[in-house]
PDB file of C-alpha atoms and ligand atoms in Angstrom:
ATOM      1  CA  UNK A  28      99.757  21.951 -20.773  1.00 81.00           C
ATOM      2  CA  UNK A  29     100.887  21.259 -17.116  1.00 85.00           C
ATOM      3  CA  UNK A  30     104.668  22.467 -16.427  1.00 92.00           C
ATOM      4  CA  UNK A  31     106.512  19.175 -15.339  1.00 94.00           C
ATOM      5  CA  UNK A  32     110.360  19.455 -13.932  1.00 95.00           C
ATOM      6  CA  UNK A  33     112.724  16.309 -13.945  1.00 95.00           C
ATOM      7  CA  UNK A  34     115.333  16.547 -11.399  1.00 96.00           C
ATOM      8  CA  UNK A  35     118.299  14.400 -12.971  1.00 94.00           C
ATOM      9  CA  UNK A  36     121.719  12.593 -11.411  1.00 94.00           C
ATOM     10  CA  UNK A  37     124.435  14.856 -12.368  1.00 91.00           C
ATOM     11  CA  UNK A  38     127.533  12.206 -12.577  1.00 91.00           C
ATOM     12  CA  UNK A  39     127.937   8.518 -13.748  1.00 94.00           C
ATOM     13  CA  UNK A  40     123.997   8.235 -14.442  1.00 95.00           C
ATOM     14  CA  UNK A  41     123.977  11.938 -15.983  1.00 91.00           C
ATOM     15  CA  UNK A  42     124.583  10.929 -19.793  1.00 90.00           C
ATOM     16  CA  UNK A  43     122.491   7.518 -19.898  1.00 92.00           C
ATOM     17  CA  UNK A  44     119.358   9.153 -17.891  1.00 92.00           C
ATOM     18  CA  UNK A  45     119.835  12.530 -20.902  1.00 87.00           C
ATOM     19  CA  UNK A  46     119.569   9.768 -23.678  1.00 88.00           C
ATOM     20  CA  UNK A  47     116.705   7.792 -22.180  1.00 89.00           C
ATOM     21  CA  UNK A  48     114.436  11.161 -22.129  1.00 87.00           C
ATOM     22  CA  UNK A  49     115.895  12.315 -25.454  1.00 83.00           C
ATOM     23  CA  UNK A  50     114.935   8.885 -26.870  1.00 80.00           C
ATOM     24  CA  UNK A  51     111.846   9.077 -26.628  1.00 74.00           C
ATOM     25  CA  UNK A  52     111.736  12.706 -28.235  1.00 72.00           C
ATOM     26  CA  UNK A  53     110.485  14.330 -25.025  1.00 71.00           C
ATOM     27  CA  UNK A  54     113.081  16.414 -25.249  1.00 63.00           C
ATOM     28  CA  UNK A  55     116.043  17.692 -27.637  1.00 49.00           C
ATOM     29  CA  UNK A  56     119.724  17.924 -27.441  1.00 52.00           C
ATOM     30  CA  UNK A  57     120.124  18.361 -23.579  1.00 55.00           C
ATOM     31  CA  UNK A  58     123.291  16.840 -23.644  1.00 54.00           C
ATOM     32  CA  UNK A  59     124.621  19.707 -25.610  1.00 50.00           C
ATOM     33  CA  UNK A  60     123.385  22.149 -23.098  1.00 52.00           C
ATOM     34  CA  UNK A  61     124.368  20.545 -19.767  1.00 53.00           C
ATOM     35  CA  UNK A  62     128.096  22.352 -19.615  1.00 65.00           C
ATOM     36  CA  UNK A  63     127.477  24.513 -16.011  1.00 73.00           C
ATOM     37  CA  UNK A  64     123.848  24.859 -16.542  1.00 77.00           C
ATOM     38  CA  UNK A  65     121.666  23.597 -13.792  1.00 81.00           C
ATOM     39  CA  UNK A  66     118.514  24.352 -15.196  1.00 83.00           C
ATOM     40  CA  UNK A  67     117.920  23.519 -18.536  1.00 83.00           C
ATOM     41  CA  UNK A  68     114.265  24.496 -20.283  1.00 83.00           C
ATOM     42  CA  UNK A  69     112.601  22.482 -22.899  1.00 79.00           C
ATOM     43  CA  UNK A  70     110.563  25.629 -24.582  1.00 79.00           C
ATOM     44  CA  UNK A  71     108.920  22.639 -27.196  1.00 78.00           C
ATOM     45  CA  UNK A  72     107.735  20.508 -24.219  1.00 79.00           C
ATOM     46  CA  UNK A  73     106.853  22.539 -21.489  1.00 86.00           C
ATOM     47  CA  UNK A  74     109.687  20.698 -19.647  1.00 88.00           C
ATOM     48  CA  UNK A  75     112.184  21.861 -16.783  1.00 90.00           C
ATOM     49  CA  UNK A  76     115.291  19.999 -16.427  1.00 90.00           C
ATOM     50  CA  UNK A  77     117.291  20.208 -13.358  1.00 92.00           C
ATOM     51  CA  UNK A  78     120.205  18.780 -12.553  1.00 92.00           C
ATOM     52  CA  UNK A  79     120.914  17.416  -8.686  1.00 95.00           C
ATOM     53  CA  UNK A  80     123.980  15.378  -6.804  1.00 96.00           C
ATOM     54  CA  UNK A  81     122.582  12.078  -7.485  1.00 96.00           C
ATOM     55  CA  UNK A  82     121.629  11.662  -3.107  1.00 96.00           C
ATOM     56  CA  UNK A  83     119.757  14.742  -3.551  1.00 98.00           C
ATOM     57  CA  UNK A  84     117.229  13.634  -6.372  1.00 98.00           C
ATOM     58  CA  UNK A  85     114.684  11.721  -3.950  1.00 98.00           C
ATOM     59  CA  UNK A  86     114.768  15.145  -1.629  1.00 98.00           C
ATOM     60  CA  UNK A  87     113.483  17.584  -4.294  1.00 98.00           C
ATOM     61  CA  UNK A  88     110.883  14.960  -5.760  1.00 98.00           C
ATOM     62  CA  UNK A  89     109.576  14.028  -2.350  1.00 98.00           C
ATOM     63  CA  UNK A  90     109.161  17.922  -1.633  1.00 98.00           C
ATOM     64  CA  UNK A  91     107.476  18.654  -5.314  1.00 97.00           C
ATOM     65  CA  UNK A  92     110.142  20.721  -6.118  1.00 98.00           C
ATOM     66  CA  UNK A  93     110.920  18.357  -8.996  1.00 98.00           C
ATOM     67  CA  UNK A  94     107.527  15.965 -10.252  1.00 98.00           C
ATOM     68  CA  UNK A  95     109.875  13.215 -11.862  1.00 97.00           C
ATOM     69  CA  UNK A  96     113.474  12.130 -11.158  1.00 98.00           C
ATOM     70  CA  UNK A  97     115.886   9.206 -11.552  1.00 97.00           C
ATOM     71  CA  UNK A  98     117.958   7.476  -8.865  1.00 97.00           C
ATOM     72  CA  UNK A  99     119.362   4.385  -8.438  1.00 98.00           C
ATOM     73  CA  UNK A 100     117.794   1.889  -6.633  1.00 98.00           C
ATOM     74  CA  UNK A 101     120.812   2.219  -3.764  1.00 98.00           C
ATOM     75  CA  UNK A 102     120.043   6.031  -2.702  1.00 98.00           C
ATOM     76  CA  UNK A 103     116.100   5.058  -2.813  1.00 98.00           C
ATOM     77  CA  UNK A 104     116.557   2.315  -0.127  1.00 98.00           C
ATOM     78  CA  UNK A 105     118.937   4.629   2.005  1.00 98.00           C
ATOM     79  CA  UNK A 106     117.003   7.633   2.288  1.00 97.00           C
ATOM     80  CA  UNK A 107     113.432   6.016   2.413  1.00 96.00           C
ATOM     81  CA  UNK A 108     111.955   9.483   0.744  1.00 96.00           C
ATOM     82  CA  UNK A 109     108.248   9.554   0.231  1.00 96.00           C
ATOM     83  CA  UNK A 110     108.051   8.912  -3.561  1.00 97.00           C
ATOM     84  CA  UNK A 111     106.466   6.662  -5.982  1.00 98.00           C
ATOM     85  CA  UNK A 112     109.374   4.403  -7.889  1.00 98.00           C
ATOM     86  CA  UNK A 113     107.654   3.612 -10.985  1.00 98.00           C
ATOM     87  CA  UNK A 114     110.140   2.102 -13.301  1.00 97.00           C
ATOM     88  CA  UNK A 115     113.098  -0.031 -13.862  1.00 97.00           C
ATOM     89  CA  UNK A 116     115.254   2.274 -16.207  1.00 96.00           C
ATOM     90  CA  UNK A 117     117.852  -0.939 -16.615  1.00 95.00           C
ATOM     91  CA  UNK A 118     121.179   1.180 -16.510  1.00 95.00           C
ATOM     92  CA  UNK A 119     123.199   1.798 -13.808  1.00 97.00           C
ATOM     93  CA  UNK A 120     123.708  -1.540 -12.812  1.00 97.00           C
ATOM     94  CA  UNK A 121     125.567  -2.556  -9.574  1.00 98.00           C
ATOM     95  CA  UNK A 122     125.529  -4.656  -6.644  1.00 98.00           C
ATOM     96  CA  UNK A 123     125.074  -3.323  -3.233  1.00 98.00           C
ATOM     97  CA  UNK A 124     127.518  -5.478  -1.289  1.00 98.00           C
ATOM     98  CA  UNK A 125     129.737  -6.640   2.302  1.00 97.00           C
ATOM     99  CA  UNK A 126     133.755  -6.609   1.454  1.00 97.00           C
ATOM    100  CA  UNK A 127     136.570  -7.026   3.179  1.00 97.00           C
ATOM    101  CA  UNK A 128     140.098  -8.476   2.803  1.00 96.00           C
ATOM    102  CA  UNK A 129     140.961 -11.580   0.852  1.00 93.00           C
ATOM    103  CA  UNK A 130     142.208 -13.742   3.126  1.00 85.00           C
ATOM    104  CA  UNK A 131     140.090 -12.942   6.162  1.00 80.00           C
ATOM    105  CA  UNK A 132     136.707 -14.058   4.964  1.00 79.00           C
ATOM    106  CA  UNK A 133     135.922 -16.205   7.245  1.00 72.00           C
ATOM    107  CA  UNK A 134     136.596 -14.542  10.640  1.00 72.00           C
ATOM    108  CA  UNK A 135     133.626 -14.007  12.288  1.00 68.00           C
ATOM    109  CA  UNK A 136     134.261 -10.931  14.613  1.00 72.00           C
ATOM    110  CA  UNK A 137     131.902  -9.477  16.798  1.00 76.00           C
ATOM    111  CA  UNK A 138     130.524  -6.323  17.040  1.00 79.00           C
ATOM    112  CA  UNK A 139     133.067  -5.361  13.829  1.00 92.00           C
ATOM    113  CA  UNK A 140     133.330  -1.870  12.493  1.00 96.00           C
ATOM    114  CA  UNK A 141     131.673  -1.367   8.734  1.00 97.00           C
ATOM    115  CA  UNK A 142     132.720   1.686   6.753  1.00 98.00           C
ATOM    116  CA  UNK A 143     130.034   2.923   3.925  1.00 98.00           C
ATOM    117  CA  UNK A 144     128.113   5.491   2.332  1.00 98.00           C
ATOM    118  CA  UNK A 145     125.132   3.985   3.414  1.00 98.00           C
ATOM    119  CA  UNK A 146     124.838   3.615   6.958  1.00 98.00           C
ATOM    120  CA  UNK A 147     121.086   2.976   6.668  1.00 98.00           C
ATOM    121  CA  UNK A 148     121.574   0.056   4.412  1.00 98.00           C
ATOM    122  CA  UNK A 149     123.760  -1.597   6.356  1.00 98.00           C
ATOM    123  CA  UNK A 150     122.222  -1.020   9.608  1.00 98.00           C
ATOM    124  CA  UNK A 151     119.243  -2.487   8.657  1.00 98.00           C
ATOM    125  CA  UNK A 152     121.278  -5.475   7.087  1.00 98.00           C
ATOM    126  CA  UNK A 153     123.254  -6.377  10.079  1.00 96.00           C
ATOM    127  CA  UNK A 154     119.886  -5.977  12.319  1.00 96.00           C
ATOM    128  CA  UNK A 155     118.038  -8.312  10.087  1.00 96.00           C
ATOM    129  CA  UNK A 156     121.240 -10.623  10.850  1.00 93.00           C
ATOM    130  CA  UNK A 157     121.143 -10.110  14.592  1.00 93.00           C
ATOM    131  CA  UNK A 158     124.396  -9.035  14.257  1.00 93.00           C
ATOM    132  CA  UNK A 159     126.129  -5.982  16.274  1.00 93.00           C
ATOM    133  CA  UNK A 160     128.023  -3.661  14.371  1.00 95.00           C
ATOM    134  CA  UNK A 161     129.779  -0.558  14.644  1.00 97.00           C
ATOM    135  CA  UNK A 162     128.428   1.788  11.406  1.00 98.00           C
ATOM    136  CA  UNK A 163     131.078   4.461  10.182  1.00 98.00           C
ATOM    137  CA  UNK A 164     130.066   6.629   7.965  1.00 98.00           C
ATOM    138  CA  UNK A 165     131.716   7.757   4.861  1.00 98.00           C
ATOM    139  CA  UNK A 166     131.879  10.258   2.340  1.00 97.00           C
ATOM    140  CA  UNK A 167     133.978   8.010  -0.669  1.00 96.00           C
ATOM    141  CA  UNK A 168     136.923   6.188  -1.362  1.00 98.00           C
ATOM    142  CA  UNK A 169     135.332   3.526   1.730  1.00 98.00           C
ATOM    143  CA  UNK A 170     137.672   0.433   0.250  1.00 98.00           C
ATOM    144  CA  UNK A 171     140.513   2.564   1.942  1.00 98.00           C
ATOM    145  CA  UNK A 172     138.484   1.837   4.957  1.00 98.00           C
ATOM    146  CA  UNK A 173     140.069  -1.951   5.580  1.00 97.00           C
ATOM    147  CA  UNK A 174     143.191  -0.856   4.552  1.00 96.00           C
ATOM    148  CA  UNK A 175     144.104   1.372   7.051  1.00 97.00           C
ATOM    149  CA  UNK A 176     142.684  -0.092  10.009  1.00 96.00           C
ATOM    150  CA  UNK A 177     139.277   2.250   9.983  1.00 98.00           C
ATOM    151  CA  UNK A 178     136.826  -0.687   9.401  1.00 97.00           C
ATOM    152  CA  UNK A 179     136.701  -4.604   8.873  1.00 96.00           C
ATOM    153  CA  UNK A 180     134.715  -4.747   5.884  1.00 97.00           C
ATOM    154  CA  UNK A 181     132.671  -2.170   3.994  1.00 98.00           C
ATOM    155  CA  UNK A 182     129.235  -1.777   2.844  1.00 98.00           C
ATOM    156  CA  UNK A 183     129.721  -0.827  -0.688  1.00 98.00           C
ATOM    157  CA  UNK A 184     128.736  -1.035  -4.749  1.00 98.00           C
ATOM    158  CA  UNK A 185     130.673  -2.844  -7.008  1.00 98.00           C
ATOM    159  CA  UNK A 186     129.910  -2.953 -10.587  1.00 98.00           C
ATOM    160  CA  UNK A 187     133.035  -4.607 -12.366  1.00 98.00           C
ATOM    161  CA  UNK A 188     135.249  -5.526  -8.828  1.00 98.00           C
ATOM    162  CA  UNK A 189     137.826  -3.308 -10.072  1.00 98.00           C
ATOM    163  CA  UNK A 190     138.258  -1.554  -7.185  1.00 98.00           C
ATOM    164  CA  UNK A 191     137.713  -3.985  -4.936  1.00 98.00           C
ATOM    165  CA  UNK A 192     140.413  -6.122  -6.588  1.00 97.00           C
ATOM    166  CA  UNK A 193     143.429  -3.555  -6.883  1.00 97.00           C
ATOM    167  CA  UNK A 194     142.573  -2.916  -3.199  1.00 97.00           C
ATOM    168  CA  UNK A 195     143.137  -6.896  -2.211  1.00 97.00           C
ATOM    169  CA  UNK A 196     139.096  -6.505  -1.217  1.00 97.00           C
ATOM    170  CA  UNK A 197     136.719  -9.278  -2.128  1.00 97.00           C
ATOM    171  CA  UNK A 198     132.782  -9.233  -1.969  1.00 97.00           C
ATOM    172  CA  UNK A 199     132.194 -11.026   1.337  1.00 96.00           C
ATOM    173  CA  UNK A 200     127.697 -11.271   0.829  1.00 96.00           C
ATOM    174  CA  UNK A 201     126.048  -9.926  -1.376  1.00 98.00           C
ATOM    175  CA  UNK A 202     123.020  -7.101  -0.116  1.00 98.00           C
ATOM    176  CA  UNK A 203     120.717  -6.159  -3.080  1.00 98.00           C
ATOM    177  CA  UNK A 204     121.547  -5.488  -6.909  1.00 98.00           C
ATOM    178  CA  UNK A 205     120.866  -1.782  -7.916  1.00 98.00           C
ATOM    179  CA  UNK A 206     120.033  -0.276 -11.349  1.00 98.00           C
ATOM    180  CA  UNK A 207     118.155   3.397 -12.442  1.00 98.00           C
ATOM    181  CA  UNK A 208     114.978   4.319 -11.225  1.00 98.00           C
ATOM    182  CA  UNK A 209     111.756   6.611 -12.702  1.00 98.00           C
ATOM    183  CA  UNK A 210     110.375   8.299  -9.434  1.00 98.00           C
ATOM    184  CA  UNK A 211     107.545  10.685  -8.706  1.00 98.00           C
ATOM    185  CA  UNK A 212     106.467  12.999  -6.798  1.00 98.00           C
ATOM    186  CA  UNK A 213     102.873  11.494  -4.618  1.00 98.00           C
ATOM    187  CA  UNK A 214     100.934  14.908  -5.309  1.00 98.00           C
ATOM    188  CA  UNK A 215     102.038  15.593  -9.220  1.00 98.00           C
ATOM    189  CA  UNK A 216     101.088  11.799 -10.410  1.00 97.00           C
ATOM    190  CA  UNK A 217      97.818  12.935  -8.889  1.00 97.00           C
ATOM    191  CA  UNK A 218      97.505  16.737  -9.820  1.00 97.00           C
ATOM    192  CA  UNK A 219      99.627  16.604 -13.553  1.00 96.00           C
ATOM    193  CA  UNK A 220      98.401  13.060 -14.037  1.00 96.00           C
ATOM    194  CA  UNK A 221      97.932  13.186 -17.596  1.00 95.00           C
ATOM    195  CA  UNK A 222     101.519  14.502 -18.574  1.00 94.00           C
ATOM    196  CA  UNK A 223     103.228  12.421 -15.853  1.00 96.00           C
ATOM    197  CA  UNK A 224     101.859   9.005 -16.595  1.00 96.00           C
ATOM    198  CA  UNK A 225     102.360  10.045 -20.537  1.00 93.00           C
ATOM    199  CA  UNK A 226     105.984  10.127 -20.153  1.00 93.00           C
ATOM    200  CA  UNK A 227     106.296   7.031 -17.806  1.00 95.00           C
ATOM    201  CA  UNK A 228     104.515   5.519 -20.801  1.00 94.00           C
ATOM    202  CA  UNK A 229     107.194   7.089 -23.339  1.00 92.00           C
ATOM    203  CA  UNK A 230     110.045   6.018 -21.148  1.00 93.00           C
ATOM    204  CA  UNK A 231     108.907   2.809 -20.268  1.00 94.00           C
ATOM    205  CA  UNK A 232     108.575   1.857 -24.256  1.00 91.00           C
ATOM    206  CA  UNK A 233     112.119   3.500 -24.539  1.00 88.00           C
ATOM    207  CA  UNK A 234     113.537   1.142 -21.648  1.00 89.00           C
ATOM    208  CA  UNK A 235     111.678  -1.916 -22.966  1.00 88.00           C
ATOM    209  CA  UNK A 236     113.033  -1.321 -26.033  1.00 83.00           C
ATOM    210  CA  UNK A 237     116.447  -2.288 -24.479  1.00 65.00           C
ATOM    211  CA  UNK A 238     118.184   0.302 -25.876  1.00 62.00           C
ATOM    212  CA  UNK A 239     119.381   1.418 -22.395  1.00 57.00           C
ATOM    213  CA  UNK A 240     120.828  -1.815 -20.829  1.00 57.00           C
ATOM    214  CA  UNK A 241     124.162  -1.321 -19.467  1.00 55.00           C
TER     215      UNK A 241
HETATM  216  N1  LIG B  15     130.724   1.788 -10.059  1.00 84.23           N
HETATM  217  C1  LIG B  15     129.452   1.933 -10.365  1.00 84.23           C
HETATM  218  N2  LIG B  15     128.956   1.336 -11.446  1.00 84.23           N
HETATM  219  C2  LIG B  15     127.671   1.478 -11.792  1.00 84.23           C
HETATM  220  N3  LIG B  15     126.783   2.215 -11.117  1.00 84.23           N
HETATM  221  C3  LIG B  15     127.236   2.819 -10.053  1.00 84.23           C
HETATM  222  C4  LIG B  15     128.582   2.727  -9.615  1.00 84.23           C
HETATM  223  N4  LIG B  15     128.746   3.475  -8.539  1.00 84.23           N
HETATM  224  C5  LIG B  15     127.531   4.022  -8.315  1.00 84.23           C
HETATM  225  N5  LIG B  15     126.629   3.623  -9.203  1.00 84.23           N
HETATM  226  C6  LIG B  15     125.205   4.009  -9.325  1.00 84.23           C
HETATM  227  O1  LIG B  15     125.172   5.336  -9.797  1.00 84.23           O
HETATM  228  C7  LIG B  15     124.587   6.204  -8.823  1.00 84.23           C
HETATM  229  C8  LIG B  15     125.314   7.531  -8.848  1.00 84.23           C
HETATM  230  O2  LIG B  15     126.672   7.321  -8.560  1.00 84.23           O
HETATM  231  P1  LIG B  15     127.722   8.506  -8.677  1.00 84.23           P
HETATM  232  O3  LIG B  15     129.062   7.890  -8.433  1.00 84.23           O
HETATM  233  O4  LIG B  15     127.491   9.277  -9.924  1.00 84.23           O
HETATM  234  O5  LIG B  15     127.313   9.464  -7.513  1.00 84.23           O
HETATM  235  P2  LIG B  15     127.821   9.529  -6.022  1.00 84.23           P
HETATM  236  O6  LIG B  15     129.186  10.109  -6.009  1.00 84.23           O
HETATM  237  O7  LIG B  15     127.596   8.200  -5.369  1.00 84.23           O
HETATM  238  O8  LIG B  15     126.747  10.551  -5.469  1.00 84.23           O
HETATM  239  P3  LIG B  15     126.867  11.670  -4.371  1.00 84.23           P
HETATM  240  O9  LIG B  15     127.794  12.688  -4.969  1.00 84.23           O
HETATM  241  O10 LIG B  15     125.445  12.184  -4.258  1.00 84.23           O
HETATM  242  O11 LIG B  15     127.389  10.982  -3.152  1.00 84.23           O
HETATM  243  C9  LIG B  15     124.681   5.435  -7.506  1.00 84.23           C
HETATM  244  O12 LIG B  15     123.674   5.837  -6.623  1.00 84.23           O
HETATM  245  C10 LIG B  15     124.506   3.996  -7.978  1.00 84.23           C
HETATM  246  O13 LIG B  15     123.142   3.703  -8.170  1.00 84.23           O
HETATM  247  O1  LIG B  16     133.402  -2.250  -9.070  1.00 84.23           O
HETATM  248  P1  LIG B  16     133.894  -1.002  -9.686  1.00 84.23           P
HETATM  249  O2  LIG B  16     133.571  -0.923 -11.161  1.00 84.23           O
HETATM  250  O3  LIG B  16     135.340  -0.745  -9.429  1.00 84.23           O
HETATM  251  O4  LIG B  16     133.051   0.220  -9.081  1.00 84.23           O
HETATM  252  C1  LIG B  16     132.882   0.350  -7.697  1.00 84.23           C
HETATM  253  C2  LIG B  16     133.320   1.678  -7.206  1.00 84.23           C
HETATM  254  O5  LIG B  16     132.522   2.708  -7.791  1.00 84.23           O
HETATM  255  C3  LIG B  16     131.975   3.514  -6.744  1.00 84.23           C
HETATM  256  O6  LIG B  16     132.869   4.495  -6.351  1.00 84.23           O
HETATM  257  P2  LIG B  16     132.982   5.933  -7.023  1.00 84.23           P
HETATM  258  O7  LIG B  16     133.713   5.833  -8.321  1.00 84.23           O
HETATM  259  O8  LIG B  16     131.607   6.566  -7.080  1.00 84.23           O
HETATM  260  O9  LIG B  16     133.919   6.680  -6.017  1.00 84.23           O
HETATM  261  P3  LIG B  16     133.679   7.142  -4.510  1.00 84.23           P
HETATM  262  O10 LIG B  16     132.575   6.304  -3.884  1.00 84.23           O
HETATM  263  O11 LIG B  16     134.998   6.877  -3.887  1.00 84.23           O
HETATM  264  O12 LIG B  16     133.330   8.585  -4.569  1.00 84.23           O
HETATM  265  C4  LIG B  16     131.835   2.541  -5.589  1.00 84.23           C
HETATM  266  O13 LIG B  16     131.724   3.217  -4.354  1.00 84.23           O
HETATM  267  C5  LIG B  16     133.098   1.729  -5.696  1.00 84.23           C
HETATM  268  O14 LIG B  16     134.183   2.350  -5.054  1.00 84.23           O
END
């Protein structure tokens, strides 16, 4: 049986992407392992777990490091890694979107500045626009951005406007919505074919069970 490693989001999609695989019996109890542990081994299944800053999944499946991992949607379309994205996992829900203060909506400013974590996104949205911007890059905490005079508007998610709203932001447009995604490596779905496209399979019936909508 072919050796197959999932590189996994350590963070907000951590505990939903453990239940999805554990659903579906392909492996057992990781969540009681995950404390420090980076690596975690499924003996039963011939399975390696790793576990990766959620940016840094796409890198170790598009090198082979890892044959499977999940991402959201968001981190796919920013780093453009060479990867197959085979399936909608359904959690993780958010909406990739343009904020800025309430009450200055509608002033159309040239060449503004944009603070985000995803420079890539929103360069390619404001070129699609024809719009000139100013792209600063951040690390987190980007609604502080407007706030203190860094940017106009950010480039950010929102899932429940929380943030946005006890930081007198407001969603401005609205980019792309974002959820979980299954993604594998080009040379594994190839070489461990068999095993790989047997736990899409497993997943996929987990996911369209909608046991993982969120
Ligand atoms: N508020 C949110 N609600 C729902 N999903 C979110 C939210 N924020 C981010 N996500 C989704 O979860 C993924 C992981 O987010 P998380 O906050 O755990 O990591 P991160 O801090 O963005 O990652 P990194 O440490 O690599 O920068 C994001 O890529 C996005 O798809
Ligand atoms: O609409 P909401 O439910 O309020 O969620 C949106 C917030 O969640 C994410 O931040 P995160 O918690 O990852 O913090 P960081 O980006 O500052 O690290 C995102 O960047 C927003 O700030």
């Amino acid at each position: 049986m072919d050796s197959i490693t999932v590189a996994l989001p350590k963070g907000r999609l951590a505990e939903k992407s453990f239940e999805v695989f554990a659903s579906c019996g392909i492996t057992t109890n990781i969540q009681n392992e995950i404390s420090r542990k980076l690596f975690i081994y499924d003996n039963e299944n011939n399975l390696n777990f790793i576990l990766v800053k959620p940016s840094d999944v796409p890198t170790y499946v598009e090198h082979g490091a890892a044959d499977l991992g999940v991402c959201g949607k968001d981190v796919l379309l920013e780093l453009k890694r060479d990867c197959y994205e085979v399936l909608d996992l359904g959690f993780g829900r958010c909406k990739m979107v343009v904020a800025g203060p309430l009450n200055k909506k509608d002033n159309f400013l040239s060449n503004k500045r944009v603070a985000t974590k995803f420079p890539a996104i929103a360069e390619e949205f404001y070129k699609k626009k024809g719009e000139n911007v100013e792209i600063i890059k951040l690390n987190g905490s980007v609604e502080l951005a407007p706030l203190v005079g860094l940017s106009e508007v950010i480039v950010d998610i929102v899932e429940t406007g929380t943030t946005l709203k006890e930081n007198g932001l407001t969603v401005y447009e609205e980019i792309f919505s974002s959820s979980a995604r299954l993604i594998v490596n080009k040379a594994s779905m190839k070489t461990k074919s068999e095993r790989v496209k047997e736990i899409i399979y497993k997943l996929k019936s987990a996911v369209e069970s909608d046991m993982f909508k969120a």
